[in-house]
mmCIF file of N, CA and C in Angstrom:
data_model
loop_
_atom_site.group_PDB
_atom_site.id
_atom_site.type_symbol
_atom_site.label_atom_id
_atom_site.label_comp_id
_atom_site.label_asym_id
_atom_site.label_seq_id
_atom_site.Cartn_x
_atom_site.Cartn_y
_atom_site.Cartn_z
ATOM 1 N N PHE X 111 -36.891 22.970 11.506
ATOM 2 C CA PHE X 111 -36.245 23.292 11.061
ATOM 3 C C PHE X 111 -35.233 23.774 10.762
ATOM 4 N N ILE X 112 -34.863 24.694 10.165
ATOM 5 C CA ILE X 112 -33.534 24.167 8.793
ATOM 6 C C ILE X 112 -32.762 25.462 8.688
ATOM 7 N N VAL X 113 -31.863 26.243 9.078
ATOM 8 C CA VAL X 113 -30.572 26.984 9.153
ATOM 9 C C VAL X 113 -30.170 26.885 7.584
ATOM 10 N N PRO X 114 -30.287 27.636 6.960
ATOM 11 C CA PRO X 114 -29.364 28.096 5.579
ATOM 12 C C PRO X 114 -28.215 28.147 5.490
ATOM 13 N N CYS X 115 -27.552 27.069 5.183
ATOM 14 C CA CYS X 115 -26.019 27.302 5.142
ATOM 15 C C CYS X 115 -25.592 26.873 6.714
ATOM 16 N N ILE X 116 -25.999 25.688 6.916
ATOM 17 C CA ILE X 116 -25.864 25.749 8.159
ATOM 18 C C ILE X 116 -26.213 24.209 8.244
ATOM 19 N N ASP X 117 -27.507 24.325 7.795
ATOM 20 C CA ASP X 117 -27.509 22.486 8.022
ATOM 21 C C ASP X 117 -28.200 21.651 6.834
ATOM 22 N N ASN X 118 -27.756 20.731 6.569
ATOM 23 C CA ASN X 118 -27.998 19.989 5.156
ATOM 24 C C ASN X 118 -29.625 19.491 5.574
ATOM 25 N N TYR X 119 -29.992 19.203 4.282
ATOM 26 C CA TYR X 119 -31.775 18.442 4.554
ATOM 27 C C TYR X 119 -31.500 17.306 3.632
ATOM 28 N N ARG X 120 -31.471 16.120 3.795
ATOM 29 C CA ARG X 120 -31.376 14.751 3.113
ATOM 30 C C ARG X 120 -32.937 14.173 3.545
ATOM 31 N N CYS X 121 -33.175 13.324 2.243
ATOM 32 C CA CYS X 121 -35.028 12.774 2.743
ATOM 33 C C CYS X 121 -34.530 11.552 2.254
ATOM 34 N N VAL X 122 -34.719 11.009 3.372
ATOM 35 C CA VAL X 122 -35.039 9.339 3.033
ATOM 36 C C VAL X 122 -35.978 8.668 2.626
ATOM 37 N N ASP X 123 -35.887 7.617 1.489
ATOM 38 C CA ASP X 123 -37.498 7.108 1.623
ATOM 39 C C ASP X 123 -37.998 5.743 2.725
ATOM 40 N N LEU X 124 -38.541 5.429 3.224
ATOM 41 C CA LEU X 124 -38.794 4.409 4.448
ATOM 42 C C LEU X 124 -39.431 3.663 3.456
ATOM 43 N N ARG X 125 -39.908 3.416 1.601
ATOM 44 C CA ARG X 125 -40.482 2.177 1.535
ATOM 45 C C ARG X 125 -39.823 1.105 1.247
ATOM 46 N N THR X 126 -40.629 -0.156 0.938
ATOM 47 C CA THR X 126 -38.958 -1.275 0.942
ATOM 48 C C THR X 126 -39.104 -1.100 -0.389
ATOM 49 N N GLY X 127 -37.059 -1.220 -0.576
ATOM 50 C CA GLY X 127 -36.217 -1.012 -1.622
ATOM 51 C C GLY X 127 -36.163 -2.079 -1.781
ATOM 52 N N ALA X 128 -36.284 -2.108 -3.153
ATOM 53 C CA ALA X 128 -35.034 -3.850 -3.858
ATOM 54 C C ALA X 128 -34.228 -3.785 -4.574
ATOM 55 N N PHE X 129 -33.209 -4.185 -5.384
ATOM 56 C CA PHE X 129 -32.213 -3.978 -5.712
ATOM 57 C C PHE X 129 -31.432 -5.553 -6.068
ATOM 58 N N ASP X 130 -30.840 -5.774 -7.500
ATOM 59 C CA ASP X 130 -29.846 -7.228 -8.043
ATOM 60 C C ASP X 130 -28.827 -7.228 -7.470
ATOM 61 N N VAL X 131 -29.132 -8.477 -7.103
ATOM 62 C CA VAL X 131 -27.276 -8.338 -6.897
ATOM 63 C C VAL X 131 -26.444 -9.419 -7.885
ATOM 64 N N PRO X 132 -25.501 -8.914 -8.865
ATOM 65 C CA PRO X 132 -25.359 -8.819 -10.038
ATOM 66 C C PRO X 132 -24.392 -10.459 -9.562
ATOM 67 N N PRO X 133 -24.610 -10.989 -10.996
ATOM 68 C CA PRO X 133 -23.631 -12.547 -11.392
ATOM 69 C C PRO X 133 -22.683 -12.611 -10.321
ATOM 70 N N GLN X 134 -22.687 -13.455 -9.503
ATOM 71 C CA GLN X 134 -20.928 -14.107 -8.360
ATOM 72 C C GLN X 134 -20.563 -15.826 -9.308
ATOM 73 N N GLU X 135 -19.527 -14.996 -9.405
ATOM 74 C CA GLU X 135 -18.369 -16.537 -9.955
ATOM 75 C C GLU X 135 -18.146 -17.000 -8.173
ATOM 76 N N ILE X 136 -19.003 -18.428 -7.623
ATOM 77 C CA ILE X 136 -18.227 -18.951 -6.956
ATOM 78 C C ILE X 136 -18.050 -20.093 -6.675
ATOM 79 N N LEU X 137 -17.001 -20.534 -5.921
ATOM 80 C CA LEU X 137 -16.314 -21.672 -5.981
ATOM 81 C C LEU X 137 -16.499 -22.694 -5.069
ATOM 82 N N THR X 138 -17.444 -23.084 -4.111
ATOM 83 C CA THR X 138 -18.132 -24.295 -3.630
ATOM 84 C C THR X 138 -16.855 -25.100 -3.115
ATOM 85 N N ARG X 139 -18.025 -25.733 -1.476
ATOM 86 C CA ARG X 139 -17.051 -26.361 -1.378
ATOM 87 C C ARG X 139 -15.805 -27.283 -2.267
ATOM 88 N N ASP X 140 -16.562 -28.434 -3.513
ATOM 89 C CA ASP X 140 -16.653 -28.921 -3.878
ATOM 90 C C ASP X 140 -15.486 -28.985 -5.446
ATOM 91 N N SER X 141 -15.021 -27.538 -4.826
ATOM 92 C CA SER X 141 -14.762 -27.297 -6.126
ATOM 93 C C SER X 141 -15.165 -26.974 -7.507
ATOM 94 N N VAL X 142 -16.532 -26.307 -7.444
ATOM 95 C CA VAL X 142 -17.139 -26.234 -8.873
ATOM 96 C C VAL X 142 -17.587 -24.980 -8.712
ATOM 97 N N THR X 143 -17.214 -24.020 -9.956
ATOM 98 C CA THR X 143 -17.663 -22.722 -10.063
ATOM 99 C C THR X 143 -19.232 -22.417 -10.706
ATOM 100 N N ILE X 144 -19.577 -22.141 -10.663
ATOM 101 C CA ILE X 144 -21.235 -21.676 -10.618
ATOM 102 C C ILE X 144 -21.272 -20.421 -10.562
ATOM 103 N N SER X 145 -22.603 -19.634 -10.873
ATOM 104 C CA SER X 145 -22.973 -18.657 -11.043
ATOM 105 C C SER X 145 -23.948 -18.197 -10.601
ATOM 106 N N VAL X 146 -24.000 -17.002 -9.653
ATOM 107 C CA VAL X 146 -25.079 -17.371 -8.953
ATOM 108 C C VAL X 146 -25.931 -15.490 -9.118
ATOM 109 N N ASP X 147 -26.655 -15.513 -8.878
ATOM 110 C CA ASP X 147 -27.760 -13.785 -8.802
ATOM 111 C C ASP X 147 -28.700 -13.579 -6.860
ATOM 112 N N ALA X 148 -28.703 -12.986 -6.929
ATOM 113 C CA ALA X 148 -29.879 -12.534 -5.744
ATOM 114 C C ALA X 148 -31.223 -11.421 -6.070
ATOM 115 N N VAL X 149 -31.923 -11.156 -5.094
ATOM 116 C CA VAL X 149 -32.558 -10.548 -5.586
ATOM 117 C C VAL X 149 -33.102 -9.863 -3.672
ATOM 118 N N VAL X 150 -32.217 -8.531 -3.121
ATOM 119 C CA VAL X 150 -32.179 -8.891 -2.014
ATOM 120 C C VAL X 150 -33.437 -7.490 -1.687
ATOM 121 N N TYR X 151 -34.506 -7.536 -0.256
ATOM 122 C CA TYR X 151 -35.438 -6.360 -0.131
ATOM 123 C C TYR X 151 -34.826 -5.832 0.743
ATOM 124 N N TYR X 152 -34.989 -4.424 1.016
ATOM 125 C CA TYR X 152 -34.831 -3.571 2.495
ATOM 126 C C TYR X 152 -35.513 -2.705 2.513
ATOM 127 N N GLN X 153 -35.634 -2.222 3.596
ATOM 128 C CA GLN X 153 -36.244 -0.971 4.272
ATOM 129 C C GLN X 153 -35.643 -0.114 5.719
ATOM 130 N N VAL X 154 -35.451 1.624 4.952
ATOM 131 C CA VAL X 154 -34.840 1.757 6.691
ATOM 132 C C VAL X 154 -35.666 1.658 7.687
ATOM 133 N N SER X 155 -35.479 1.835 8.796
ATOM 134 C CA SER X 155 -36.706 1.663 10.340
ATOM 135 C C SER X 155 -35.988 2.502 10.993
ATOM 136 N N ASN X 156 -34.556 2.712 10.707
ATOM 137 C CA ASN X 156 -34.132 4.593 11.062
ATOM 138 C C ASN X 156 -33.937 5.486 10.223
ATOM 139 N N PRO X 157 -34.720 6.477 10.285
ATOM 140 C CA PRO X 157 -33.805 7.090 8.965
ATOM 141 C C PRO X 157 -32.256 8.374 9.746
ATOM 142 N N LEU X 158 -32.435 9.011 10.671
ATOM 143 C CA LEU X 158 -31.455 9.349 11.262
ATOM 144 C C LEU X 158 -30.138 8.378 11.513
ATOM 145 N N ALA X 159 -30.085 6.777 12.314
ATOM 146 C CA ALA X 159 -28.854 6.301 11.851
ATOM 147 C C ALA X 159 -28.491 5.885 10.610
ATOM 148 N N ALA X 160 -29.548 5.513 9.179
ATOM 149 C CA ALA X 160 -29.228 5.438 7.746
ATOM 150 C C ALA X 160 -28.011 6.760 7.371
ATOM 151 N N ILE X 161 -28.759 7.836 8.243
ATOM 152 C CA ILE X 161 -28.126 9.069 7.871
ATOM 153 C C ILE X 161 -26.615 9.196 8.300
ATOM 154 N N CYS X 162 -27.021 9.031 9.913
ATOM 155 C CA CYS X 162 -25.200 9.154 10.439
ATOM 156 C C CYS X 162 -24.736 8.452 10.871
ATOM 157 N N ASN X 163 -24.796 6.945 10.527
ATOM 158 C CA ASN X 163 -23.949 5.724 11.053
ATOM 159 C C ASN X 163 -23.353 5.672 9.910
ATOM 160 N N ASN X 164 -23.493 5.213 8.664
ATOM 161 C CA ASN X 164 -23.409 4.856 7.398
ATOM 162 C C ASN X 164 -23.144 6.801 5.609
ATOM 163 N N ASP X 165 -22.024 6.549 5.117
ATOM 164 C CA ASP X 165 -22.148 7.287 4.157
ATOM 165 C C ASP X 165 -23.159 6.621 3.641
ATOM 166 N N ASP X 166 -23.345 6.067 2.497
ATOM 167 C CA ASP X 166 -24.121 5.535 1.231
ATOM 168 C C ASP X 166 -25.068 3.928 2.190
ATOM 169 N N TYR X 167 -25.978 3.867 2.456
ATOM 170 C CA TYR X 167 -26.316 2.283 3.300
ATOM 171 C C TYR X 167 -27.258 1.853 1.825
ATOM 172 N N ASN X 168 -27.165 2.637 0.608
ATOM 173 C CA ASN X 168 -27.747 2.033 -0.477
ATOM 174 C C ASN X 168 -26.453 1.265 -0.809
ATOM 175 N N ARG X 169 -25.456 2.409 -0.931
ATOM 176 C CA ARG X 169 -24.476 1.198 -1.649
ATOM 177 C C ARG X 169 -23.784 0.018 -0.445
ATOM 178 N N SER X 170 -23.674 0.622 0.900
ATOM 179 C CA SER X 170 -22.624 -0.747 1.657
ATOM 180 C C SER X 170 -23.643 -1.668 1.682
ATOM 181 N N THR X 171 -25.185 -1.887 1.625
ATOM 182 C CA THR X 171 -26.395 -2.982 1.772
ATOM 183 C C THR X 171 -26.124 -4.177 0.888
ATOM 184 N N ARG X 172 -26.362 -2.799 -0.930
ATOM 185 C CA ARG X 172 -25.695 -3.875 -1.970
ATOM 186 C C ARG X 172 -24.293 -4.447 -2.484
ATOM 187 N N LEU X 173 -23.043 -3.844 -1.063
ATOM 188 C CA LEU X 173 -21.700 -4.508 -1.237
ATOM 189 C C LEU X 173 -21.746 -6.078 -0.358
ATOM 190 N N LEU X 174 -22.632 -5.578 0.696
ATOM 191 C CA LEU X 174 -22.230 -6.197 1.951
ATOM 192 C C LEU X 174 -23.369 -8.399 1.392
ATOM 193 N N ALA X 175 -23.934 -7.044 1.024
ATOM 194 C CA ALA X 175 -25.546 -8.771 0.116
ATOM 195 C C ALA X 175 -24.078 -9.485 -0.542
ATOM 196 N N ALA X 176 -24.023 -8.731 -1.442
ATOM 197 C CA ALA X 176 -23.210 -9.656 -2.676
ATOM 198 C C ALA X 176 -21.410 -10.648 -2.018
ATOM 199 N N THR X 177 -21.712 -9.906 -0.953
ATOM 200 C CA THR X 177 -20.364 -10.883 0.124
ATOM 201 C C THR X 177 -20.901 -11.269 0.574
ATOM 202 N N THR X 178 -21.639 -11.069 1.341
ATOM 203 C CA THR X 178 -22.612 -12.670 2.243
ATOM 204 C C THR X 178 -23.132 -13.605 1.188
ATOM 205 N N LEU X 179 -23.544 -13.273 0.105
ATOM 206 C CA LEU X 179 -24.081 -14.869 -1.472
ATOM 207 C C LEU X 179 -22.589 -14.855 -1.308
ATOM 208 N N ARG X 180 -22.206 -15.304 -1.529
ATOM 209 C CA ARG X 180 -20.439 -14.995 -1.597
ATOM 210 C C ARG X 180 -19.645 -16.250 -0.603
ATOM 211 N N ASN X 181 -19.765 -15.530 0.863
ATOM 212 C CA ASN X 181 -19.513 -15.946 1.850
ATOM 213 C C ASN X 181 -20.461 -18.113 2.006
ATOM 214 N N VAL X 182 -21.375 -17.671 2.419
ATOM 215 C CA VAL X 182 -22.457 -18.735 2.120
ATOM 216 C C VAL X 182 -22.461 -19.880 1.987
ATOM 217 N N LEU X 183 -22.261 -19.747 -0.167
ATOM 218 C CA LEU X 183 -22.660 -20.448 -0.518
ATOM 219 C C LEU X 183 -21.557 -20.571 -0.823
ATOM 220 N N GLY X 184 -20.563 -20.474 -0.840
ATOM 221 C CA GLY X 184 -18.105 -20.994 -0.690
ATOM 222 C C GLY X 184 -18.248 -22.684 0.320
ATOM 223 N N THR X 185 -19.156 -21.927 1.385
ATOM 224 C CA THR X 185 -18.838 -23.592 1.938
ATOM 225 C C THR X 185 -19.628 -24.471 2.115
ATOM 226 N N LYS X 186 -20.513 -24.541 0.963
ATOM 227 C CA LYS X 186 -21.289 -25.414 1.467
ATOM 228 C C LYS X 186 -21.237 -26.188 -0.487
ATOM 229 N N ASN X 187 -21.025 -27.263 -0.300
ATOM 230 C CA ASN X 187 -20.986 -28.573 -1.842
ATOM 231 C C ASN X 187 -22.134 -27.601 -3.494
ATOM 232 N N LEU X 188 -22.345 -28.078 -3.709
ATOM 233 C CA LEU X 188 -23.361 -27.869 -5.219
ATOM 234 C C LEU X 188 -24.083 -28.263 -4.826
ATOM 235 N N SER X 189 -24.632 -30.053 -4.309
ATOM 236 C CA SER X 189 -25.486 -30.368 -4.024
ATOM 237 C C SER X 189 -26.591 -30.500 -2.329
ATOM 238 N N GLU X 190 -26.016 -29.276 -1.636
ATOM 239 C CA GLU X 190 -25.978 -28.685 -0.640
ATOM 240 C C GLU X 190 -27.000 -27.351 -1.050
ATOM 241 N N ILE X 191 -26.224 -26.539 -2.454
ATOM 242 C CA ILE X 191 -26.832 -25.680 -2.969
ATOM 243 C C ILE X 191 -28.405 -25.502 -3.269
ATOM 244 N N LEU X 192 -28.040 -27.363 -4.032
ATOM 245 C CA LEU X 192 -29.409 -26.996 -5.213
ATOM 246 C C LEU X 192 -30.829 -27.628 -3.709
ATOM 247 N N SER X 193 -30.342 -28.104 -2.902
ATOM 248 C CA SER X 193 -31.864 -28.662 -2.113
ATOM 249 C C SER X 193 -31.380 -27.914 -1.467
ATOM 250 N N ASP X 194 -31.081 -27.119 -0.549
ATOM 251 C CA ASP X 194 -30.822 -26.491 0.493
ATOM 252 C C ASP X 194 -31.356 -24.722 0.543
ATOM 253 N N ARG X 195 -32.422 -24.250 -0.552
ATOM 254 C CA ARG X 195 -31.963 -23.027 -0.875
ATOM 255 C C ARG X 195 -32.643 -21.983 0.159
ATOM 256 N N GLU X 196 -33.520 -22.715 0.522
ATOM 257 C CA GLU X 196 -34.437 -21.976 1.580
ATOM 258 C C GLU X 196 -33.531 -21.553 3.715
ATOM 259 N N ALA X 197 -33.062 -22.617 3.555
ATOM 260 C CA ALA X 197 -31.803 -23.020 4.823
ATOM 261 C C ALA X 197 -30.708 -21.506 4.307
ATOM 262 N N MET X 198 -30.137 -21.475 3.111
ATOM 263 C CA MET X 198 -29.380 -20.647 2.844
ATOM 264 C C MET X 198 -29.984 -19.510 2.989
ATOM 265 N N GLY X 199 -30.805 -19.184 2.091
ATOM 266 C CA GLY X 199 -31.505 -17.876 2.558
ATOM 267 C C GLY X 199 -32.105 -16.951 3.878
ATOM 268 N N GLU X 200 -32.283 -17.836 4.758
ATOM 269 C CA GLU X 200 -32.604 -17.747 5.489
ATOM 270 C C GLU X 200 -31.322 -17.118 6.832
ATOM 271 N N SER X 201 -30.330 -17.818 6.744
ATOM 272 C CA SER X 201 -29.173 -17.722 7.109
ATOM 273 C C SER X 201 -28.140 -16.521 6.609
ATOM 274 N N MET X 202 -28.089 -16.468 4.873
ATOM 275 C CA MET X 202 -27.915 -14.984 4.506
ATOM 276 C C MET X 202 -28.919 -13.531 5.471
ATOM 277 N N HIS X 203 -29.819 -14.110 5.737
ATOM 278 C CA HIS X 203 -31.636 -12.887 5.650
ATOM 279 C C HIS X 203 -30.473 -12.766 7.309
ATOM 280 N N GLN X 204 -30.595 -13.283 7.772
ATOM 281 C CA GLN X 204 -29.577 -12.962 9.572
ATOM 282 C C GLN X 204 -29.042 -12.011 9.495
ATOM 283 N N ILE X 205 -27.329 -13.232 8.836
ATOM 284 C CA ILE X 205 -27.000 -12.173 8.832
ATOM 285 C C ILE X 205 -26.456 -10.804 7.818
ATOM 286 N N LEU X 206 -27.673 -10.537 7.198
ATOM 287 C CA LEU X 206 -27.491 -9.163 6.782
ATOM 288 C C LEU X 206 -28.224 -8.245 7.581
ATOM 289 N N GLU X 207 -29.577 -9.536 8.212
ATOM 290 C CA GLU X 207 -30.118 -8.380 9.303
ATOM 291 C C GLU X 207 -29.207 -7.867 10.443
ATOM 292 N N VAL X 208 -28.132 -9.103 10.736
ATOM 293 C CA VAL X 208 -27.575 -7.934 12.294
ATOM 294 C C VAL X 208 -26.678 -6.766 12.121
ATOM 295 N N ALA X 209 -25.803 -7.483 10.490
ATOM 296 C CA ALA X 209 -24.872 -6.177 9.970
ATOM 297 C C ALA X 209 -25.429 -4.557 9.575
ATOM 298 N N THR X 210 -26.845 -4.855 9.208
ATOM 299 C CA THR X 210 -27.227 -3.282 9.105
ATOM 300 C C THR X 210 -28.339 -2.807 9.816
ATOM 301 N N ASP X 211 -28.446 -3.761 10.944
ATOM 302 C CA ASP X 211 -29.315 -2.854 11.981
ATOM 303 C C ASP X 211 -28.429 -1.709 12.452
ATOM 304 N N VAL X 212 -27.679 -1.397 12.860
ATOM 305 C CA VAL X 212 -27.085 -0.703 12.755
ATOM 306 C C VAL X 212 -26.598 0.758 12.019
ATOM 307 N N TRP X 213 -26.853 0.447 11.295
ATOM 308 C CA TRP X 213 -27.613 1.452 9.809
ATOM 309 C C TRP X 213 -28.575 1.843 9.814
ATOM 310 N N GLY X 214 -29.265 1.252 10.507
ATOM 311 C CA GLY X 214 -31.059 1.324 10.578
ATOM 312 C C GLY X 214 -31.977 0.870 9.366
ATOM 313 N N VAL X 215 -30.983 -0.514 8.736
ATOM 314 C CA VAL X 215 -32.343 -0.447 7.688
ATOM 315 C C VAL X 215 -32.408 -1.980 7.799
#
């Protein structure tokens, strides 16, 4: 039930979404500059929280993913980055899951 001129109607897509994290220039712990990009898959689990707790959950998730990518890879050596991709991916997944859970994503 929507009252015209008082209520706003916003449609939230509950399907799994994906976006590319643009290439990030990252300085590793051993002072090597690398360019890394990523793909993030996300799904809105709570549409009410996605609208009420965040202005733009899609944009916020993109920015958080780029920041997390830089932070996680900036603490590793080049050899660790090349050999432990799965462990870093799981670490980033946990960080993003905790941060976006409040947003309903």
